[in-house]
Coordinates of C-alpha atoms and ligand atoms in Angstrom, one line a residue:
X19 CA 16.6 -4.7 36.2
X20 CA 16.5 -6.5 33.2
X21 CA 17.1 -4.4 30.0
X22 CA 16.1 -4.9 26.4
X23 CA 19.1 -4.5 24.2
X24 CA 17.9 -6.3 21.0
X25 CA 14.5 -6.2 19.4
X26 CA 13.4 -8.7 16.4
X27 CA 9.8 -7.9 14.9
X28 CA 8.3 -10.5 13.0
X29 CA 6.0 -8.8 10.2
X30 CA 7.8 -6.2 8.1
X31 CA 4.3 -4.4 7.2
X32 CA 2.0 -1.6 8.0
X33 CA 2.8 -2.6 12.1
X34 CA 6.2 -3.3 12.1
X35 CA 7.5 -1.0 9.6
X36 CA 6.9 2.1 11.2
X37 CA 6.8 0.7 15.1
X38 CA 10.2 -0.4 14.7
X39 CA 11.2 2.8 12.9
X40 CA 10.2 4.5 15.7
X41 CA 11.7 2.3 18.4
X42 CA 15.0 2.8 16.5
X43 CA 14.9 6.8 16.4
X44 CA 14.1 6.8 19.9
X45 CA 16.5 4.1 21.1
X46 CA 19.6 4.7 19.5
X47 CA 21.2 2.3 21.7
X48 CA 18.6 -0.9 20.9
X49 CA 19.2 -2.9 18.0
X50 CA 16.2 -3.3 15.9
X51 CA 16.0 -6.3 13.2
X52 CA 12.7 -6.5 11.8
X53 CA 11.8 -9.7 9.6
X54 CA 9.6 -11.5 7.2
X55 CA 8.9 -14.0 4.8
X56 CA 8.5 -12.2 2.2
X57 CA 11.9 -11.0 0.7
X58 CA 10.5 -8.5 -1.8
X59 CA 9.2 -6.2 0.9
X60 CA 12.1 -6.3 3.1
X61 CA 14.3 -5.3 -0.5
X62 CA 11.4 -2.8 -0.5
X63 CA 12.1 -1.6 3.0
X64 CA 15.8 -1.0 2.5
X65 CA 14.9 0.3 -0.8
X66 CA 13.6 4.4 -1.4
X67 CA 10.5 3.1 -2.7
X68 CA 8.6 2.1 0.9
X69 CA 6.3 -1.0 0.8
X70 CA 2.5 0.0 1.3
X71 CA 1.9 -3.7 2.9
X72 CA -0.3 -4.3 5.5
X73 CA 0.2 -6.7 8.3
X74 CA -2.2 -8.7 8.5
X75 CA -3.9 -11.4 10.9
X76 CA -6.4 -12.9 8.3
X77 CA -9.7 -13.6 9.0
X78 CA -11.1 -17.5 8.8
X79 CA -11.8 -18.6 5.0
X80 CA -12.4 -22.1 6.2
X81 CA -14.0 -24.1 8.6
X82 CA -15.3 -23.5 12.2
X83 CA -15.5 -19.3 12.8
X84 CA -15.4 -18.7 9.3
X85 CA -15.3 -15.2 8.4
X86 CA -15.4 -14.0 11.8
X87 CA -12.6 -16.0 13.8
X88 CA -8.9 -14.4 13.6
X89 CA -7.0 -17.0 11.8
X90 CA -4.4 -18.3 14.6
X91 CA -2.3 -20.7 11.9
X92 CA 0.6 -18.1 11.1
X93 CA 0.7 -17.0 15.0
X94 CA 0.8 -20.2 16.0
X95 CA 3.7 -21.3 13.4
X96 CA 5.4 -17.9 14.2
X97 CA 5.3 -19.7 17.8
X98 CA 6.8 -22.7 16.8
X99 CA 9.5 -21.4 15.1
X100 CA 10.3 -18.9 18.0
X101 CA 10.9 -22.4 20.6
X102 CA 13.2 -23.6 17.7
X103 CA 16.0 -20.7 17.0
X104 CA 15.6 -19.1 20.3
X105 CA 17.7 -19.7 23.6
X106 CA 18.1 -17.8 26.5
X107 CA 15.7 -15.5 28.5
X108 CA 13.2 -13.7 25.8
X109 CA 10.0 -11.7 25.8
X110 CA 7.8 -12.4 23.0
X111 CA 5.6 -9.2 22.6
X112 CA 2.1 -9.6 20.3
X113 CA 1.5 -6.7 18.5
X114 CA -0.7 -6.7 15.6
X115 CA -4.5 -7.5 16.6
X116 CA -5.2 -11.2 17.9
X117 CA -7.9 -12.9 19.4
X118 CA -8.4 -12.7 23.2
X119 CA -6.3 -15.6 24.6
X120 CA -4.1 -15.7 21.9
X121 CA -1.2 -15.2 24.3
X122 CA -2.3 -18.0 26.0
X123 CA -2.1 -20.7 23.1
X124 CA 1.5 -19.2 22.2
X125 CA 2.0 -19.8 25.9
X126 CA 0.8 -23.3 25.6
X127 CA 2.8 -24.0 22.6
X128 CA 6.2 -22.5 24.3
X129 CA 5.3 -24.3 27.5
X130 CA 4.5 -27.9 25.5
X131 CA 8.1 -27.4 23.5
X132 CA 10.2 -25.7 25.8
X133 CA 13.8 -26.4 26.1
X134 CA 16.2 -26.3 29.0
X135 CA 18.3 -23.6 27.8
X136 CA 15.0 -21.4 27.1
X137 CA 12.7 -18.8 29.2
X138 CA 10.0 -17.2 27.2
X139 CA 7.8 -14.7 28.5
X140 CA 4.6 -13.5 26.7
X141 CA 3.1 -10.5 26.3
X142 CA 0.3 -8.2 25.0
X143 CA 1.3 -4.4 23.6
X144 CA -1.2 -3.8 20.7
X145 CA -0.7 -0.8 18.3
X146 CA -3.4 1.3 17.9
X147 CA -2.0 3.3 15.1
X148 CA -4.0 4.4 12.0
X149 CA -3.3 4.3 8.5
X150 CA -2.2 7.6 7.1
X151 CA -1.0 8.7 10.7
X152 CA 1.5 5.7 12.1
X153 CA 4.0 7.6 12.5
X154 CA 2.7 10.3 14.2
X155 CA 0.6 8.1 16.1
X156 CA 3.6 6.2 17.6
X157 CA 5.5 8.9 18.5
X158 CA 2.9 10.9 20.5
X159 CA 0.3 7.8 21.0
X160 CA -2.9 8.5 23.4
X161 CA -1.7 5.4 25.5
X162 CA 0.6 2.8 25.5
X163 CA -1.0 -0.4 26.7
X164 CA 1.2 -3.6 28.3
X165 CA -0.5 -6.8 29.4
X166 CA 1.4 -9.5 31.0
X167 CA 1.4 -12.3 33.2
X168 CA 0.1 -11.3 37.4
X169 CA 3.2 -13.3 38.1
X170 CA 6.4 -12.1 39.6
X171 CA 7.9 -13.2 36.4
X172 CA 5.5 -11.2 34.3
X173 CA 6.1 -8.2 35.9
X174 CA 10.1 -8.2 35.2
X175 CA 9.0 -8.7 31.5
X176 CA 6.4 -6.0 31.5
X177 CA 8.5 -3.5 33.6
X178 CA 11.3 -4.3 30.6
X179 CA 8.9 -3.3 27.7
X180 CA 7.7 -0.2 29.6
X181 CA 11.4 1.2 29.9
X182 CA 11.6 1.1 26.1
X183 CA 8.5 3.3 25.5
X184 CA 9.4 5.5 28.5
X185 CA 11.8 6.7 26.5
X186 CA 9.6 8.8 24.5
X187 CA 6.1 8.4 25.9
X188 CA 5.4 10.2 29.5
X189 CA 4.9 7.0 31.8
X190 CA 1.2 8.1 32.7
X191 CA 0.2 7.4 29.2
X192 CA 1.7 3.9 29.8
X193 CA -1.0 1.5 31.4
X194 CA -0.1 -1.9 32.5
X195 CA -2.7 -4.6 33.0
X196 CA -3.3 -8.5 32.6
X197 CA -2.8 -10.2 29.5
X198 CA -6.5 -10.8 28.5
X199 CA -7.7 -7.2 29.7
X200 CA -4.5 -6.0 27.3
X201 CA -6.1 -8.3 24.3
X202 CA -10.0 -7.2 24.9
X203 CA -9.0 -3.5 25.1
X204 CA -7.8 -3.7 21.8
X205 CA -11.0 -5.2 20.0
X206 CA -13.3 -3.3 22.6
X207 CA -11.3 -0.1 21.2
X208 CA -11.8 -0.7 17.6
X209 CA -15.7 -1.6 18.4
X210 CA -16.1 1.1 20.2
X211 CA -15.2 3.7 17.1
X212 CA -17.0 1.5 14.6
X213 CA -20.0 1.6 16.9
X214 CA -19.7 5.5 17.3
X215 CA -19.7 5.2 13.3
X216 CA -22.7 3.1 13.0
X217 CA -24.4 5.2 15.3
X218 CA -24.2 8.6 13.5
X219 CA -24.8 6.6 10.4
X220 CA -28.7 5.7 11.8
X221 CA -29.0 9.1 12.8
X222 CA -27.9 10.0 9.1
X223 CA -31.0 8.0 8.1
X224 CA -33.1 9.6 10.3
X225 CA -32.3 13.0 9.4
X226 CA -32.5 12.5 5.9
X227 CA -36.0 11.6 6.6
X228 CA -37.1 14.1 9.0
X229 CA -35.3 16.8 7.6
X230 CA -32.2 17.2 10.3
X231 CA -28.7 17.5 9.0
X232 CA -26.6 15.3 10.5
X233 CA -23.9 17.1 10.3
X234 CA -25.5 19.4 12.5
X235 CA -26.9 17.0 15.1
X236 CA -22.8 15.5 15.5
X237 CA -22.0 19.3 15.7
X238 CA -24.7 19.7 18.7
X239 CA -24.2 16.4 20.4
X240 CA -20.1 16.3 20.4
X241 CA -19.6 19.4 21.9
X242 CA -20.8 17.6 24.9
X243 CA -17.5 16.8 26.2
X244 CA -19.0 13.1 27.4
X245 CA -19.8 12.2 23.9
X246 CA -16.8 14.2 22.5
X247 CA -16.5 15.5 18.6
X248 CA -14.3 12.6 17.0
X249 CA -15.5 9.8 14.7
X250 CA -19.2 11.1 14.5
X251 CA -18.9 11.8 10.7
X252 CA -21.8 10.0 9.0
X253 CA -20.1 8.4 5.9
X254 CA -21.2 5.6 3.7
X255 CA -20.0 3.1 5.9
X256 CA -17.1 2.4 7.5
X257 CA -13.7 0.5 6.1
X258 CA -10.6 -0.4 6.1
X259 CA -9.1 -3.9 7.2
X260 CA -9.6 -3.6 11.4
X261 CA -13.2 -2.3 12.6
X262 CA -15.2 -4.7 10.4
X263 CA -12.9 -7.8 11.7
X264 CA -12.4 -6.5 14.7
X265 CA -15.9 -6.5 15.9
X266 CA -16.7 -9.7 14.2
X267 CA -14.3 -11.4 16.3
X268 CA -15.5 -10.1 19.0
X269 CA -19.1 -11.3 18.3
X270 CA -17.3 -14.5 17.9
X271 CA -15.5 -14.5 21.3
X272 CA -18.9 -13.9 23.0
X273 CA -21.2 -16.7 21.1
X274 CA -18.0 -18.7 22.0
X275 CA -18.1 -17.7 25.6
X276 CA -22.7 -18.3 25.8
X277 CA -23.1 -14.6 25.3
X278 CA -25.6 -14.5 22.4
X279 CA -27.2 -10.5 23.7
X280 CA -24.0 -9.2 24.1
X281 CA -22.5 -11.2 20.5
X282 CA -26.2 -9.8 19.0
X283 CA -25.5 -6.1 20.5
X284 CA -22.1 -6.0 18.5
X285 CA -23.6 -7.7 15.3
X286 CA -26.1 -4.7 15.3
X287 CA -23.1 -2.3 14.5
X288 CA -21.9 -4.4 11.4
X289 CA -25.4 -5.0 10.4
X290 CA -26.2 -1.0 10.7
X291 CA -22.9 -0.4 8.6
X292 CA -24.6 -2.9 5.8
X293 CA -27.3 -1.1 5.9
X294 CA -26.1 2.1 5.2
X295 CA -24.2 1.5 2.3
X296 CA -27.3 -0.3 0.9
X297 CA -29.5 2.3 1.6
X298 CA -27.2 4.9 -0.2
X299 CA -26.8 2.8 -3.3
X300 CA -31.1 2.8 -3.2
X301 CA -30.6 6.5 -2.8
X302 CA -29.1 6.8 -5.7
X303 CA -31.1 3.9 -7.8
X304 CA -34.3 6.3 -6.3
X305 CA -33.3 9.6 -7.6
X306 CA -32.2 8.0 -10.9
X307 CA -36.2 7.2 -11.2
X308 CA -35.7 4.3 -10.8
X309 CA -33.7 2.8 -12.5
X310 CA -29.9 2.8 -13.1
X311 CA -30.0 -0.2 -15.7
X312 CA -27.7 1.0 -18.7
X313 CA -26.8 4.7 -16.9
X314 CA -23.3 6.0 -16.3
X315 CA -22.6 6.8 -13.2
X316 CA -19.3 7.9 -12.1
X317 CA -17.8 6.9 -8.7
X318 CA -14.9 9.1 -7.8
X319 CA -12.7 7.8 -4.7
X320 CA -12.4 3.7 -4.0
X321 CA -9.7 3.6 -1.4
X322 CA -11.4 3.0 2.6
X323 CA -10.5 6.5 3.4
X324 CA -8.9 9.7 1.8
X325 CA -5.0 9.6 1.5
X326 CA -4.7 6.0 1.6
X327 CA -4.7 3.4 -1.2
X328 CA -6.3 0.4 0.8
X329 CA -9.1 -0.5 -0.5
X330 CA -9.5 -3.8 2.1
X331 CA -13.4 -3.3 3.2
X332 CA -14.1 -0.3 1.0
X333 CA -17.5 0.6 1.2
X334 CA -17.3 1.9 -2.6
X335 CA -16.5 -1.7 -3.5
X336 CA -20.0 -2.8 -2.3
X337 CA -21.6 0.3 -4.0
X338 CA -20.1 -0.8 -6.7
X339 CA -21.5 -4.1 -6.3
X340 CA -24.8 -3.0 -5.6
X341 CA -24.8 -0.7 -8.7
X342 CA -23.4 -3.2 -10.7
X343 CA -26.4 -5.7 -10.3
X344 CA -28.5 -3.5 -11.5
X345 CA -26.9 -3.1 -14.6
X346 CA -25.3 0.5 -14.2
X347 CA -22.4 1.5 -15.9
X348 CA -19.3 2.3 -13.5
X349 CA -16.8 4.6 -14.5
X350 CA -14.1 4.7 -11.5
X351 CA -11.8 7.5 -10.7
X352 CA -9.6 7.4 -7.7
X353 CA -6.4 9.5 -7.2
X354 CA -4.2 6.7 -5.2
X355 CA -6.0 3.1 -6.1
X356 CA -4.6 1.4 -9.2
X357 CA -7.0 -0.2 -11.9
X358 CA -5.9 -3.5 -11.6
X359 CA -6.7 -3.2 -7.6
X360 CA -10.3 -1.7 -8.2
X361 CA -10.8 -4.8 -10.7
X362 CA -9.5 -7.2 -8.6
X363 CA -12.0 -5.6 -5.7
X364 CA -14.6 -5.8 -7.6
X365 CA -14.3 -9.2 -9.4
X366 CA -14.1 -10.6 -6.0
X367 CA -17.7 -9.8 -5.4
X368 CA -19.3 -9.7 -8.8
X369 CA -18.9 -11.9 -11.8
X370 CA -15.7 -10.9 -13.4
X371 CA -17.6 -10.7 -17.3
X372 CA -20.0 -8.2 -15.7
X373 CA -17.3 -6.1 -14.1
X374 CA -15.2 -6.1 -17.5
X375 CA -18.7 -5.3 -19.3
X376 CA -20.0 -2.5 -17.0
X377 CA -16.5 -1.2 -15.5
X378 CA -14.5 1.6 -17.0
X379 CA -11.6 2.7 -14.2
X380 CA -10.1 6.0 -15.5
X381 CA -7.3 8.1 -14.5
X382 CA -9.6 11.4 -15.3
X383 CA -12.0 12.4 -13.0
X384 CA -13.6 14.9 -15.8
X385 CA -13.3 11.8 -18.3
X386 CA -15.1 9.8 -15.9
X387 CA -17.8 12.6 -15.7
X388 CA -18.3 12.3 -19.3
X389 CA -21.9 11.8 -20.5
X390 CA -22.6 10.5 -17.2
X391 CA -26.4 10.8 -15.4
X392 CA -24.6 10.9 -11.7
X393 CA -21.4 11.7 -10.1
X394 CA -21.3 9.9 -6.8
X395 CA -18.8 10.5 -3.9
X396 CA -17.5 7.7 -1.9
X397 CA -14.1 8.7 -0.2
X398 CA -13.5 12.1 1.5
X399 CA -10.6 12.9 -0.8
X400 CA -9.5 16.6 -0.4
X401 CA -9.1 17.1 -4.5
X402 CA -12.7 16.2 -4.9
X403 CA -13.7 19.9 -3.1
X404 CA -11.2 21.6 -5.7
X405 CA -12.7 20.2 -8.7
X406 CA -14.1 22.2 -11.9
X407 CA -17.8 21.7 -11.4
X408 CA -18.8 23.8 -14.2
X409 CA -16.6 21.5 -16.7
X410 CA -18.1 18.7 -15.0
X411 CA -21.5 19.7 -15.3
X412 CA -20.9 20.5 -19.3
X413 CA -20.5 17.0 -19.5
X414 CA -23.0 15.2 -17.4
X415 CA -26.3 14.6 -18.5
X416 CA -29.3 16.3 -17.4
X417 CA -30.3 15.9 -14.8
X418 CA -27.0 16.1 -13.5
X419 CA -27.2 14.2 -9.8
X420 CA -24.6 14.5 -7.6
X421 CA -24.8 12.2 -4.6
X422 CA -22.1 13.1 -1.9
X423 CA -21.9 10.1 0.2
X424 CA -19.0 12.0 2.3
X425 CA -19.9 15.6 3.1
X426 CA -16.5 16.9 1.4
X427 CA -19.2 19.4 -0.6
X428 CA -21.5 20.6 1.9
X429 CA -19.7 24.4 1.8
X430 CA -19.9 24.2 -1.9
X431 CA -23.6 23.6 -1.9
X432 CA -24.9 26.9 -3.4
X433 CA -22.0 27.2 -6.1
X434 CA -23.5 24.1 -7.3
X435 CA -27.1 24.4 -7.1
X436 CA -26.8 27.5 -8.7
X437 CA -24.7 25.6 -11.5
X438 CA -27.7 23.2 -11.6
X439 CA -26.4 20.3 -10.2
X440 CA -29.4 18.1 -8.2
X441 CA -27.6 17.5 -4.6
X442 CA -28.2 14.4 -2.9
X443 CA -26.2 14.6 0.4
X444 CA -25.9 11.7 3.4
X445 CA -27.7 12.8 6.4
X446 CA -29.4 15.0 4.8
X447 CA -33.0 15.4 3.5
X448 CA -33.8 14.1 0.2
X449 CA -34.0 16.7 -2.6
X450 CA -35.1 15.1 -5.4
X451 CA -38.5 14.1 -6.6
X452 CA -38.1 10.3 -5.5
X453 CA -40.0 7.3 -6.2
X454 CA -39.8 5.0 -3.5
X455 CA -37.5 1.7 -4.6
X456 CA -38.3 -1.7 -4.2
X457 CA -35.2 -3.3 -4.0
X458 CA -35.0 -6.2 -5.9
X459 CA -33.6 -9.5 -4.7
X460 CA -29.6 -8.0 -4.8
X461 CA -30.0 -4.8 -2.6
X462 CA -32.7 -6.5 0.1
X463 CA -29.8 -8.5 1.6
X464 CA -26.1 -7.4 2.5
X465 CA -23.1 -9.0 0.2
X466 CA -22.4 -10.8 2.8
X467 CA -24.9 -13.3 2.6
X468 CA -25.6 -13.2 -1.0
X469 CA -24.0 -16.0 -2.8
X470 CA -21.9 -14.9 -5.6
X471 CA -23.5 -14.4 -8.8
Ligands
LIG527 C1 -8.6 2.0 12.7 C2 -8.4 2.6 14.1 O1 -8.7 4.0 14.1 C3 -7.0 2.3 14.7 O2 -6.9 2.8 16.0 C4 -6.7 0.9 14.7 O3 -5.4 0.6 15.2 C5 -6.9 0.3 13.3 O4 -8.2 0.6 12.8 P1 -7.9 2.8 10.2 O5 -8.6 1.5 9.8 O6 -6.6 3.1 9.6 O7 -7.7 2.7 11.8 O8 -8.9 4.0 9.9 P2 -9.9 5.0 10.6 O9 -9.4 6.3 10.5 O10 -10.2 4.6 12.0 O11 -11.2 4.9 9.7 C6 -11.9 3.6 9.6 C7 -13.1 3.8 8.7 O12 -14.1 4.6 9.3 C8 -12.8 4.6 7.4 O13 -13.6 4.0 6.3 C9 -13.3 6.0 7.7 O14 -13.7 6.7 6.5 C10 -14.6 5.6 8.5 N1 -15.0 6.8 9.4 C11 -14.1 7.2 10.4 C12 -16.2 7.3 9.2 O15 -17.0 6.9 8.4 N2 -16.6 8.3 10.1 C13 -15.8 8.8 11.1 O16 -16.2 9.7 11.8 C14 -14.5 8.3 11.2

């Protein structure tokens, strides 16, 4: 049987940095190289100071499938460039999230430029790993998926990957299937969690209109072990740099393929997580009576999720946004996202004179608090339940609103009533005397299809 001795990753960021770390520890005896263009972050690498890089395959800024097709030009010159140094028998593995077929047009690429002296086989092994938990993810993963050519050929190559994983992962959790199934799984997996996030998230309106908690209702319905207890945490929206492109690619794939219910159906989850973050910037516009033209309001937490300092997709960003076009004053405090980042962000979606106008990013959560008429809550960071409330509402004006757009409060809730604070929580019922808003032009239609101001 044929064995893998030598491993070269292409991509030396959030994917290949810890997946080859792990093959090395676990395979002593294979040697791992792991590449990329960018020199700085492979000094970084070999450096004590890690590179928080991601690796990305970009979405579309141009032309047919913008902003929803996978961007094939750096796979496709990664291809290229494989038929030109390579000789020999190889298997060239894709890892980081492509399209469905992708293998095929890397196939059709080899196959168009082969060379005598070269056999290249192609496969499908996508990660499934997490920020904040790679590591641990790769080490004791869920599953381990392999897709690969039906053909006698295929199988050698596939049999070949599997023996480097068995290493460390049981060889039930490995699953072998064909190429396309491999690439599908991998965007039906990430729509699937995003979808169980949008669906809370309606619930979450719901119940802050009839008077459920949500909280409650994900308690009641995941303890049903068919609907199971993870990712049912209503939130104001979902982020990061995979579930939003994900499922927009796979909206793609199906208007691509003449499958407009089924590209609709997926469309209704990114639309619902739109929604969501619009209605909680309303929320807050509401409570504020009305208006938030002129009024501090401090946002603490701007990365995607807590212990990370992404920001790609942040939902605070199009808070932010939202806010920002109606004139409110931002004051930003996150523990891990630097200012220049949180500028960048937000220049990127609003005029960059209005963000230096209206857009104070502090390194003081209290000083952020200062004078402001709300303190809103927009990542799940753990130092946000450990906060001095008290000192914080000294310095807020009155009436101090606190809008927790992440739960991370809900067991402090009578501390802080009884401090005075006016709780406005996700998923939960309204508390505040409200007058209904009328959004105005900016909040009746997601960022998305807004031109920029
Ligand atoms: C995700 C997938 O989990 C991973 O398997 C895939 O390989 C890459 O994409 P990641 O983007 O790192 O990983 O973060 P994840 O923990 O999945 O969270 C995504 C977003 O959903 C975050 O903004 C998070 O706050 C939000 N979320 C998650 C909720 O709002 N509610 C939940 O219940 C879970």
């Amino acid at each position: 049987m044929f064995q893998i001795k030598k491993i070269c990753c292409i991509g030396a960021g959030y994917v290949g940095g810890p997946t080859c770390s792990v093959i090395a520890q676990m395979c002593p005896e294979i040697q791992v190289t792991v590449v990329d263009v960018n020199e700085s972050r492979i000094k970084a690498w070999n450096s004590d100071t890690l590179p928080i890089y991601e690796v990305n395959t970009p979405t579309k800024t141009y032309g047919m499938g913008k902003g929803r097709a996978a961007d094939l030009k750096y796979i496709e010159a990664c291809a290229r460039r494989i038929v030109e140094v390579s000789n020999g028998y190889k298997i060239v593995t894709e890892k980081s999230t492509v399209p469905v077929r992708a293998a095929e047009s890397i196939r059709r690429i080899f196959d168009a430029n082969t060379k005598p002296s070269l056999n290249l086989q192609v496969l499908s092994n996508p990660e499934f790993l997490a920020e904040g938990t790679a590591v641990r993810d790769l080490k004791e993963p869920d599953r381990v998926l392999i897709g690969g050519d039906e053909t006698a050929e295929g199988q050698r190559a596939i049999r070949a990957l599997s023996c480097v994983y068995e290493r460390w992962v049981p060889q039930t959790r490995i699953i072998t299937t064909n190429t396309w199934s491999s690439e599908l799984s991998k965007l039906a997996a990430n729509a699937f969690l995003a979808q169980r996030i949008s669906s809370i998230n309606s619930i979450s309106a719901l119940c802050e209109a009839t008077g459920a908690d949500v909280e409650e209702v994900a308690r009641a319905i995941g303890m049903d072990q068919r609907i199971g207890s993870k990712f049912l945490k209503a939130s104001v929206g979902f982020g990061g740099s995979c579930f939003q492109k994900d499922v927009l690619n796979l909206v793609y794939l199906c208007e691509a393929l003449n499958l407009p219910e089924v590209a609709s159906y997926w469309q209704q989850v990114i639309d619902m997580n739109e929604y969501q973050r619009r209605r909680f910037a309303c929320r807050i516009i509401d409570c504020l009576f009305n208006t938030v033209t002129g009024k501090k309001i401090a946002l603490l937490g701007f990365s995607f999720k807590k212990d990370t300092g992404d920001t790609r997709q942040s939902s605070s960003i199009y808070i932010s946004q939202y806010l920002l076009d109606e004139g409110a004053n931002l004051h930003i405090y996150d523990p891990k996202v630097l200012k220049q980042q949180i500028q960048q962000d937000l220049s990127s979606t609003s005029e960059p004179n209005r963000v230096s106008e209206l857009v104070t990013v502090t390194t003081d959560p209290y000083q952020a608090c200062q004078s402001a008429h709300a303190l809103v809550i927009c990542t799940e960071w753990d130092m946000f339940k450990d906060l001095d409330y008290e000192r914080i509402y000294q310095r807020m004006l009155k009436p101090a609103f606190l809008f927790d757009g992440r739960r991370v409060l809900d067991h402090l809730h009578p501390q802080l009533q009884s401090i005075g604070f006016q709780i406005e929580t996700i998923g939960k019922k309204v508390t505040s005397v409200r007058i209904p808003y009328t959004p105005s032009a900016s909040l009746a239609e997601p960022p998305s299809k807004k031109p920029k101001i």
